[in-house]
JSON list of C-alpha atoms in Angstrom, two decimals:
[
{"chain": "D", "resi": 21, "resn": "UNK", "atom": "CA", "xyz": [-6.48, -7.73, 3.44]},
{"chain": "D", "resi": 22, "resn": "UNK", "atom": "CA", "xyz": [-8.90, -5.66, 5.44]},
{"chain": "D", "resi": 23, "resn": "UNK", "atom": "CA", "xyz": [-8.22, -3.46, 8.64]},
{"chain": "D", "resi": 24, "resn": "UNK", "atom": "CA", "xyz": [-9.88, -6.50, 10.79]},
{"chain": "D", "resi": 25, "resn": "UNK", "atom": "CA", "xyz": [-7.88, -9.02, 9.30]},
{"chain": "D", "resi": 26, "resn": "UNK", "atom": "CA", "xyz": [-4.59, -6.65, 9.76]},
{"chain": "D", "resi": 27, "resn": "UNK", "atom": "CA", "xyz": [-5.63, -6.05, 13.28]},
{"chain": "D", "resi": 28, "resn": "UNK", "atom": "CA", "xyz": [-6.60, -10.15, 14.24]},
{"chain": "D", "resi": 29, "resn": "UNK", "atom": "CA", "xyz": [-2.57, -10.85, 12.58]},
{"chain": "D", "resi": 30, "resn": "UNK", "atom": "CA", "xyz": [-1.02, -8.01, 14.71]},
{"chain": "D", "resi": 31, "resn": "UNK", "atom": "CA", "xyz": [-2.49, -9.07, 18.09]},
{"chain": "D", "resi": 32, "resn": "UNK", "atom": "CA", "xyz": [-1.09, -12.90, 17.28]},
{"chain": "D", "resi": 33, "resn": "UNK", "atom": "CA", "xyz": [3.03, -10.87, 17.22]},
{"chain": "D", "resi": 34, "resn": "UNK", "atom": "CA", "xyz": [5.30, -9.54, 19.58]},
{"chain": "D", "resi": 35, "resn": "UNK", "atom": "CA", "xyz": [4.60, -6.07, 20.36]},
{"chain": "D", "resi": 36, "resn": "UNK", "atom": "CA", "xyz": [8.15, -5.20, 19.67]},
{"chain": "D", "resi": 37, "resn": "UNK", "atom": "CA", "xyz": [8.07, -6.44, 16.32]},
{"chain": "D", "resi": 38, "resn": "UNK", "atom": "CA", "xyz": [9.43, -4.81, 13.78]},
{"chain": "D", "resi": 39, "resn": "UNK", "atom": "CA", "xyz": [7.56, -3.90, 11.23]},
{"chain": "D", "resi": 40, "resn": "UNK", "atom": "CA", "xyz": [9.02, -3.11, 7.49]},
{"chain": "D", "resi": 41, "resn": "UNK", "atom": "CA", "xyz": [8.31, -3.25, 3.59]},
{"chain": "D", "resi": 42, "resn": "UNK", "atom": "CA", "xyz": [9.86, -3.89, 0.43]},
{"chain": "D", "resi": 43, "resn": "UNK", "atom": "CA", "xyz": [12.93, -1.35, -0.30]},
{"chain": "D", "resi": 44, "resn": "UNK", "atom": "CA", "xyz": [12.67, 0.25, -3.53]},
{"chain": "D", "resi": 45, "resn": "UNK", "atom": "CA", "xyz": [15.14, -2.17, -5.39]},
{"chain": "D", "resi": 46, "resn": "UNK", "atom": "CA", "xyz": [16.15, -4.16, -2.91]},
{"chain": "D", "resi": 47, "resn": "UNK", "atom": "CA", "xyz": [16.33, -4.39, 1.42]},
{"chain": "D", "resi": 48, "resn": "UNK", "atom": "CA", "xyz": [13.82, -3.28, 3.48]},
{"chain": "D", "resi": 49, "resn": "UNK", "atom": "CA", "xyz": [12.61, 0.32, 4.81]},
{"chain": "D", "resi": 50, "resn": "UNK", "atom": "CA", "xyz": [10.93, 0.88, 8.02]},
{"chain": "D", "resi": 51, "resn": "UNK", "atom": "CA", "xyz": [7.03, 2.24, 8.29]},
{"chain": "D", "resi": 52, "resn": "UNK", "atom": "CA", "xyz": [6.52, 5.24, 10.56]},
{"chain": "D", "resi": 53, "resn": "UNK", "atom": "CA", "xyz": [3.58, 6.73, 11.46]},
{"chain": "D", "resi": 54, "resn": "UNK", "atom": "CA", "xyz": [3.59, 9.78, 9.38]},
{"chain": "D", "resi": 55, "resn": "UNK", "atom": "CA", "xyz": [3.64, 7.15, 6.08]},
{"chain": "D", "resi": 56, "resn": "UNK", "atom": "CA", "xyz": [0.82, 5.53, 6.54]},
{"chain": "D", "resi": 57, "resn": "UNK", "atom": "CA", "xyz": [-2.05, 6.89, 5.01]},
{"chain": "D", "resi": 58, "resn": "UNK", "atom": "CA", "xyz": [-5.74, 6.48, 4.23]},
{"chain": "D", "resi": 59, "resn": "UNK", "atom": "CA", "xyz": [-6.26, 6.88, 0.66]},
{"chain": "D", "resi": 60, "resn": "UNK", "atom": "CA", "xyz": [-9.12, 6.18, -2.93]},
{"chain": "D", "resi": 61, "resn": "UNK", "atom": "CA", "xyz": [-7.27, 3.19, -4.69]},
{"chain": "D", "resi": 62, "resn": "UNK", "atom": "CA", "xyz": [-8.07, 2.29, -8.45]},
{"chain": "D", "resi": 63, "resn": "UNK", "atom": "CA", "xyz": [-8.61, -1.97, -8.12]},
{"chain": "D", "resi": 64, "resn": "UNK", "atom": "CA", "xyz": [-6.74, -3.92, -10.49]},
{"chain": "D", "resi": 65, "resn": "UNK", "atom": "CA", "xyz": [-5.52, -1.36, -12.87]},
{"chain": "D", "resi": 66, "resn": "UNK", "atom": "CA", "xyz": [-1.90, -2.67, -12.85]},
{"chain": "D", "resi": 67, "resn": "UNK", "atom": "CA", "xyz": [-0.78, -4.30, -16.28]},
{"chain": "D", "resi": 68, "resn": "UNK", "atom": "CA", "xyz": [2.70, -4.72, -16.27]},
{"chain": "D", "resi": 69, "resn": "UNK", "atom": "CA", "xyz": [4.86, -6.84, -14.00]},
{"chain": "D", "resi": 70, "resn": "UNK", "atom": "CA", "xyz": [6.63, -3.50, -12.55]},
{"chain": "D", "resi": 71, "resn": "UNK", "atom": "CA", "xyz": [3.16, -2.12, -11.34]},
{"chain": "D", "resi": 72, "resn": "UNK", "atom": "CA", "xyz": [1.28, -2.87, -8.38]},
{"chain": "D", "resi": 73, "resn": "UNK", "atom": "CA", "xyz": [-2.01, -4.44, -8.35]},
{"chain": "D", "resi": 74, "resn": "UNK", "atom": "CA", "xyz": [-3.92, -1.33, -7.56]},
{"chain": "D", "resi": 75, "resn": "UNK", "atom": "CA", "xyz": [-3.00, 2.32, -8.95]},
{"chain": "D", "resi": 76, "resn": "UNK", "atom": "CA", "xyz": [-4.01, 5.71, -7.88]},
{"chain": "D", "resi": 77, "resn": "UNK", "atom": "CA", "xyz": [-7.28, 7.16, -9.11]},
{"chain": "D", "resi": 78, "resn": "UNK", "atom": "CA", "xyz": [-5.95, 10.23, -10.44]},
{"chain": "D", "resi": 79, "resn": "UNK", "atom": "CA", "xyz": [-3.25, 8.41, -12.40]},
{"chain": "D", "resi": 80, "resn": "UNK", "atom": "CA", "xyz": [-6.06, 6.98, -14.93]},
{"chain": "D", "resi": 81, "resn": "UNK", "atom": "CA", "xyz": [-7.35, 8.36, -17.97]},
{"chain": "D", "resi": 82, "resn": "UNK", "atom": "CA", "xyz": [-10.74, 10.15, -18.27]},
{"chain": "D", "resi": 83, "resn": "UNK", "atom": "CA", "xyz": [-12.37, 7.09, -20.57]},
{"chain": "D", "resi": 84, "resn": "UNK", "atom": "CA", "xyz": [-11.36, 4.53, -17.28]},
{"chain": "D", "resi": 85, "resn": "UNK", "atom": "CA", "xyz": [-14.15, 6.19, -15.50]},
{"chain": "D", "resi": 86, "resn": "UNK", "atom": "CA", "xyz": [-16.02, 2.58, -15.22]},
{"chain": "D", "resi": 87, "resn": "UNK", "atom": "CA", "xyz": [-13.00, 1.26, -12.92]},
{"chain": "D", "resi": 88, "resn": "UNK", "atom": "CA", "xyz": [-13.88, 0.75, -9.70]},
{"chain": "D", "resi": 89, "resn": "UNK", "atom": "CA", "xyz": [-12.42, 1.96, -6.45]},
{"chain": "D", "resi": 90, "resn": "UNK", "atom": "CA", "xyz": [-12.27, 1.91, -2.97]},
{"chain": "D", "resi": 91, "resn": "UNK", "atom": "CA", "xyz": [-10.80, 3.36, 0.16]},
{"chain": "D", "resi": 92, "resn": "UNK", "atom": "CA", "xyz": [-7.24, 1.88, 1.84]},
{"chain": "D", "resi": 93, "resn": "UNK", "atom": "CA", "xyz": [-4.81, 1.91, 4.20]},
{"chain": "D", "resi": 94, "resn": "UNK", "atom": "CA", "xyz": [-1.45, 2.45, 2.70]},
{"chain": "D", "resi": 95, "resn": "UNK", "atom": "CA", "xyz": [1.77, 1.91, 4.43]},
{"chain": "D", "resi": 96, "resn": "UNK", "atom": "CA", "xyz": [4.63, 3.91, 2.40]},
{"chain": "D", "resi": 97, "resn": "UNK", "atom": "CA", "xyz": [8.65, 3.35, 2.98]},
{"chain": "D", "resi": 98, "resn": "UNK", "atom": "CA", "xyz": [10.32, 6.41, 4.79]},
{"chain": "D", "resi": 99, "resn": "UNK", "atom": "CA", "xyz": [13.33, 6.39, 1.99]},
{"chain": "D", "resi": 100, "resn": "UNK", "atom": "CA", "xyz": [12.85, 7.57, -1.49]}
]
């Protein structure tokens, strides 16, 4: 999804919406301001069904210099 796409699918909800993502386990966390953050992302690096997609640059070994990346918005739960 891309910031245009994000922004065309918020202006179709109710401005008092909540908005929330996945809990660590289980249930749902709120998104404050002060989680979301802008942020190099290593594309589809994730290999196991536990990962995500997408992994952090500086989480890859030396020889994966040929994976690509690219800049993204990420939206982080406020519980640990």
């Amino acid at each position: 999804m891309t910031a245009g796409e994000l922004i065309e699918l918020l202006r179709s909800l109710p401005p008092t919406l909540r908005v929330v993502v996945d809990g660590y386990e289980e249930g749902y966390d709120d998104i404050t301001p002060d989680r979301i953050l802008r942020t190099k992302i290593a594309l589809d690096t994730g290999t196991h069904a536990w990962q995500g997609k997408h992994s952090n640059p500086r989480d890859r070994l030396a020889s994966d210099s040929d994976v690509e990346t690219a800049e993204a918005l990420v939206f982080r739960r406020t519980s640990h």
